[in-house]
Structure formats: structure tokens, C-alpha cells
Tab-separated table of C-alpha atoms in Angstrom:
chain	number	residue	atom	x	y	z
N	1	UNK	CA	0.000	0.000	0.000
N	2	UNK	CA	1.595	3.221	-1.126
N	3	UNK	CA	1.971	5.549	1.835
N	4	UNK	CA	-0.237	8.839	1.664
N	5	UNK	CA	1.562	12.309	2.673
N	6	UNK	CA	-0.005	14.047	5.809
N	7	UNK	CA	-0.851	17.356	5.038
N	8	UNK	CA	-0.061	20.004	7.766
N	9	UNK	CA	-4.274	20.427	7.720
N	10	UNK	CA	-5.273	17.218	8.002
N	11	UNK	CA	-2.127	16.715	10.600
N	12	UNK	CA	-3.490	19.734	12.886
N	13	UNK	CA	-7.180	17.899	12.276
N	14	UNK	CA	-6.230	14.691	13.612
N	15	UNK	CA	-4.345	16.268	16.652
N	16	UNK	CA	-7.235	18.220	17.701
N	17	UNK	CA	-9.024	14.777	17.540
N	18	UNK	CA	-6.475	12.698	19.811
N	19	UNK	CA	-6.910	16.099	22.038
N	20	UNK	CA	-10.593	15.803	21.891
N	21	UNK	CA	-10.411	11.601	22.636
N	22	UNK	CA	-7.424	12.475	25.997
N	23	UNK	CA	-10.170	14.361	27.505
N	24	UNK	CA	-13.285	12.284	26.778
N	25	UNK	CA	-11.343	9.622	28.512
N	26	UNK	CA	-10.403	11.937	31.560
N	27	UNK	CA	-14.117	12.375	31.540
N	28	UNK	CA	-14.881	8.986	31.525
N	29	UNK	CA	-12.157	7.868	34.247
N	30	UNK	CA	-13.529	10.801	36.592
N	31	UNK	CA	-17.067	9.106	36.048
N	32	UNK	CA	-15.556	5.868	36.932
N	33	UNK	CA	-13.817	6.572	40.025
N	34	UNK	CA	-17.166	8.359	41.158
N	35	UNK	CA	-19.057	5.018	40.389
N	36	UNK	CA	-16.779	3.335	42.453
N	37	UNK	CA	-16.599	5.780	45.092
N	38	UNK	CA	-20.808	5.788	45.292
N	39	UNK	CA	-20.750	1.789	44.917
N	40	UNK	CA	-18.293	1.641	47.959
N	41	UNK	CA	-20.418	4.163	50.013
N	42	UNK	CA	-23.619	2.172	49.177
N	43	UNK	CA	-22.427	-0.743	50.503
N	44	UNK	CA	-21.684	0.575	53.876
N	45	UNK	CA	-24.964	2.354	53.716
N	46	UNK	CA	-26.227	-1.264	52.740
N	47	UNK	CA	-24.403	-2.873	55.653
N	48	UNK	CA	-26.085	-0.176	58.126
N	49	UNK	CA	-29.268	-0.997	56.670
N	50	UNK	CA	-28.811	-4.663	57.422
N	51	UNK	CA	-27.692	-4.170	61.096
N	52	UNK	CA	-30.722	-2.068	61.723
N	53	UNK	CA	-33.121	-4.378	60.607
N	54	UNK	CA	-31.313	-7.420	62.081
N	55	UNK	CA	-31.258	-5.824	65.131
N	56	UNK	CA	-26.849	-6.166	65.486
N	57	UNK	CA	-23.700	-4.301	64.697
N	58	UNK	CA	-22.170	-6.357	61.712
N	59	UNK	CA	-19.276	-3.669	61.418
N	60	UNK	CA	-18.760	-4.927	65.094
N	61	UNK	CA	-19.140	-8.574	64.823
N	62	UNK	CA	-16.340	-8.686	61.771
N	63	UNK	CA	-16.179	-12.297	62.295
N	64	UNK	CA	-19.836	-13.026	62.745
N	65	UNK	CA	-21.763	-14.894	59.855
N	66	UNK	CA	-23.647	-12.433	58.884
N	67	UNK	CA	-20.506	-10.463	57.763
N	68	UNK	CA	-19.294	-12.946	55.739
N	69	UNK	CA	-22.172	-14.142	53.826
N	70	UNK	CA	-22.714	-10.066	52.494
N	71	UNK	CA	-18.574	-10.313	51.727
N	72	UNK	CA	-19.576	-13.325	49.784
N	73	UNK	CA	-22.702	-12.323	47.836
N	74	UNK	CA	-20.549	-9.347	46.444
N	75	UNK	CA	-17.525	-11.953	46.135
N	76	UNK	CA	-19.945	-13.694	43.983
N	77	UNK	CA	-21.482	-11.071	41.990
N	78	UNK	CA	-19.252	-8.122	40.802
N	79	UNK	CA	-22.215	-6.778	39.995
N	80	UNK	CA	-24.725	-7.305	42.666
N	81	UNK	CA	-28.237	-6.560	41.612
N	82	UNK	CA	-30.853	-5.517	43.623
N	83	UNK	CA	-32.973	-8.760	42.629
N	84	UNK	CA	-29.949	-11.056	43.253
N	85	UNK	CA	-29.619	-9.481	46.513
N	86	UNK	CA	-33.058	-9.439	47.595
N	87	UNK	CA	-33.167	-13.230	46.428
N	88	UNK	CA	-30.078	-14.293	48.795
N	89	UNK	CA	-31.344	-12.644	51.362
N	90	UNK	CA	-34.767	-13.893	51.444
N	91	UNK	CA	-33.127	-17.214	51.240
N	92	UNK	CA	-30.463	-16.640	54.154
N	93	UNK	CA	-33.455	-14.874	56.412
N	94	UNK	CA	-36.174	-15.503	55.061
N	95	UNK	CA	-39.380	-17.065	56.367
N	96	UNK	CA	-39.853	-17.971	59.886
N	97	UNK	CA	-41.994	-20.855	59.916
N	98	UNK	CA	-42.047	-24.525	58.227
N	99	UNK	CA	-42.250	-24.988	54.257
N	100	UNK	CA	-42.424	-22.674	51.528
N	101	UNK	CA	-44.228	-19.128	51.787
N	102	UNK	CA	-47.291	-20.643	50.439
N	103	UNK	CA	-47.098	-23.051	52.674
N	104	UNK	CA	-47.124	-21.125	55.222
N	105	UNK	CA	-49.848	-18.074	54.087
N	106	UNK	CA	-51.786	-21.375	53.788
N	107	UNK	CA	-51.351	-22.720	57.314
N	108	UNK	CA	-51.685	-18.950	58.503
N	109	UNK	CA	-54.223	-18.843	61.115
N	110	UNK	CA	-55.255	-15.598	63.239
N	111	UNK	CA	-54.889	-16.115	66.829
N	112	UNK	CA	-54.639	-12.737	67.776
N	113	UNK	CA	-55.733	-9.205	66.781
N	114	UNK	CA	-56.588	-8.290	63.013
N	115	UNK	CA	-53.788	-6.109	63.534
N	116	UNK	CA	-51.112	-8.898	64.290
N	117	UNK	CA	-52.951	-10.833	61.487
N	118	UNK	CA	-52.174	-8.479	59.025
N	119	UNK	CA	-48.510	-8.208	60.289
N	120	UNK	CA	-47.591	-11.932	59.883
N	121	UNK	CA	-49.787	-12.036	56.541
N	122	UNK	CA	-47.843	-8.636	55.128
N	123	UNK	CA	-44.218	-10.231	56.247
N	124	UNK	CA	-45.175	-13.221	53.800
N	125	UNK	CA	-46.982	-11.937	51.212
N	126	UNK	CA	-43.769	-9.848	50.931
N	127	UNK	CA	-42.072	-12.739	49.913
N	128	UNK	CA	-44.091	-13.379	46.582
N	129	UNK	CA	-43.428	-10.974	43.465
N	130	UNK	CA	-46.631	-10.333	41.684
N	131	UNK	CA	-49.294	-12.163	43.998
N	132	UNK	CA	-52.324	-11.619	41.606
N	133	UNK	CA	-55.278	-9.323	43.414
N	134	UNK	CA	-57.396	-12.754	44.000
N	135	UNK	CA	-55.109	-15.324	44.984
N	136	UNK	CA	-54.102	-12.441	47.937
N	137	UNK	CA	-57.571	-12.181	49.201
N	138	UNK	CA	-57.702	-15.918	49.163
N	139	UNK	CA	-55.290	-15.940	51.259
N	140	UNK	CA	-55.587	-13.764	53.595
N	141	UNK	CA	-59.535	-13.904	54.026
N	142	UNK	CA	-58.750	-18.090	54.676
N	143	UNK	CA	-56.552	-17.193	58.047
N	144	UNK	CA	-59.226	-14.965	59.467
N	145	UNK	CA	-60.980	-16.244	62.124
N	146	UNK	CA	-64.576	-17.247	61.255
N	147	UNK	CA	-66.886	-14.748	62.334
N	148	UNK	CA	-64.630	-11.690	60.930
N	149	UNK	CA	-64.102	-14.049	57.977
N	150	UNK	CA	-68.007	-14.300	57.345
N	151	UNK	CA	-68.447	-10.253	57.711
N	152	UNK	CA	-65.301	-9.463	55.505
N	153	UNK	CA	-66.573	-11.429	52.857
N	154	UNK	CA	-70.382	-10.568	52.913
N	155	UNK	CA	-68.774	-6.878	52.337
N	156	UNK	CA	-66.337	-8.169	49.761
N	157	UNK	CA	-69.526	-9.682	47.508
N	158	UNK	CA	-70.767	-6.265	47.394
N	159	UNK	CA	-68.125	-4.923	45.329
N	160	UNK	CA	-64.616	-4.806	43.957
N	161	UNK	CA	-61.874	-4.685	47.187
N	162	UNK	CA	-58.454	-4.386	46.010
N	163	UNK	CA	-56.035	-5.160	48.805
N	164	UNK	CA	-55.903	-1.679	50.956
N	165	UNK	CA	-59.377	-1.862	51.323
N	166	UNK	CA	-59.580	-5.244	52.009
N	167	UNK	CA	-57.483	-4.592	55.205
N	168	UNK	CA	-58.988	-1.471	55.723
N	169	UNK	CA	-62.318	-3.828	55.692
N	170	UNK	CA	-61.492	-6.301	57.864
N	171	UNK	CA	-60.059	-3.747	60.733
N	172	UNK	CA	-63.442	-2.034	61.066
N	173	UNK	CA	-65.499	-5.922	61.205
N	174	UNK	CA	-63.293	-6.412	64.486
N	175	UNK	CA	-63.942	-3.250	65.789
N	176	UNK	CA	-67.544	-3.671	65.782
């Protein structure tokens, strides 16, 4: 291939364009080391959300399980979404009772208030992406005790009840 002369245009064009490519990439290296700045202050903001809920200092306990099995997950998964983290740990603390979630919104009974009802009945439900609108009520209108059971869904049959006022049902039959 026959080599081509640079002209001093065309070699003062393609300077300005290596110029104009050096400081994209500064650009894009600034970005970066922001990312990994934010990613590295969102996990300890993660790891103070997760000793609030659990109730423990994890920073404290640095050779407590807990600890570990979040060093792990991102270990794991350089790039830890919030669905694979919500996943492991619904499988590491999830559930609190025998069988699968359906399992147990099926062997869900209330014993107490409406109030603790709804509780236990939220924590599980929780646990299920996408519970369609009728499979919920099922559910939950099946642990109520009878006689607010009967009430709740004599009001039900009058209409449509999406979930908040389903709830907002059922609280008012007990406090009659």
C-alpha cells in the first residue's frame, strides 16, 4: 500500500481529535472513580441498613456470619443486583416458619388481633413478586378467624376490594 503524505491540515485535524479523545477519557475515568466511590459508600450504607433491621452491629461482629455471607454475595457477583440481593437474602433470612411461603400463608391462622394478622400475613406476602389481586384475598380472608371471615366477605360480595381496602375492611369488622 503506497503511503499517503499528511498534510499540515489534516495533521493539525487529527491532533485536535487525539486532544478531543485524551479528555473524553479523563471524563470517563472521573465518572468511573465516582461510580466506584458511590458503589463503595452504598455498601456501607447497605451494611447499616442490614444491622438495623437485624437488630446487630455487623461492622462490630467482623467475624460473625452475617458479615461474611454479604462479603460473599458481592464476592460472587461483581455486579450485585438488587434482585440477586433481595433473592439471597430472602433465602439466608427468610421465612420464619415450616415450608415454603405458600405453605405457610396457607397454614396462617389468626390467633390474635386483626392487627397482628395483618402483620404476619404482610411479612409473607412480601415474599411473593406479583401475587395476583385474587389469589391475595384468598389468602388472607382463609386465616381470618370465622366470624370476621363471614363479615369481611359478605362486604367483599358487594363490590370490587383491592387489597388496601380489604385490610382497611377487615379492621373495622373487628372493631364492631
Amino acid at each position: 500500500m503506497p503511503s499517503k503524505k499528511v498534510t499540515p491540515a489534516a495533521f493539525t485535524k487529527m491532533e485536535s481529535r487525539v486532544e478531543s479523545l485524551e479528555g473524553e477519557i479523563s471524563e470517563i475515568r472521573s465518572t468511573l472513580i465516582g461510580v466506584q466511590n458511590t458503589v463503595k459508600e452504598n455498601h456501607a450504607s447497605l451494611i447499616a441498613m442490614l444491622e438495623k433491621c437485624l437488630g446487630k452491629s455487623l461492622a462490630s461482629e467482623e467475624e460473625g456470619s452475617t458479615i461474611h455471607f454479604f462479603n460473599s454475595l458481592i464476592g460472587e457477583d461483581e455486579v450485585l443486583t438488587w434482585e440477586s440481593l433481595k433473592e439471597a437474602l430472602m433465602e439466608r433470612y427468610g421465612g420464619h416458619g415450616e415450608g415454603d411461603v405458600y405453605e405457610q400463608l396457607t397454614d396462617l391462622k389468626q390467633e390474635g388481633t386483626v392487627e397482628e394478622y395483618i402483620t404476619e400475613f404482610e411479612y409473607l406476602i412480601a415474599q411473593i413478586p406479583k401475587l395476583p389481586e385474587k389469589q391475595f384475598c384468598g389468602y388472607f380472608l382463609h386465616g381470618l378467624k370465622s366470624e370476621i371471615r363471614g363479615k369481611v366477605r359478605s362486604l367483599a360480595a358487594m363490590g370490587e376490594m383491592n387489597r388496601t381496602k380489604l385490610l382497611q375492611v377487615t379492621r373495622a369488622v373487628e372493631r364492631e
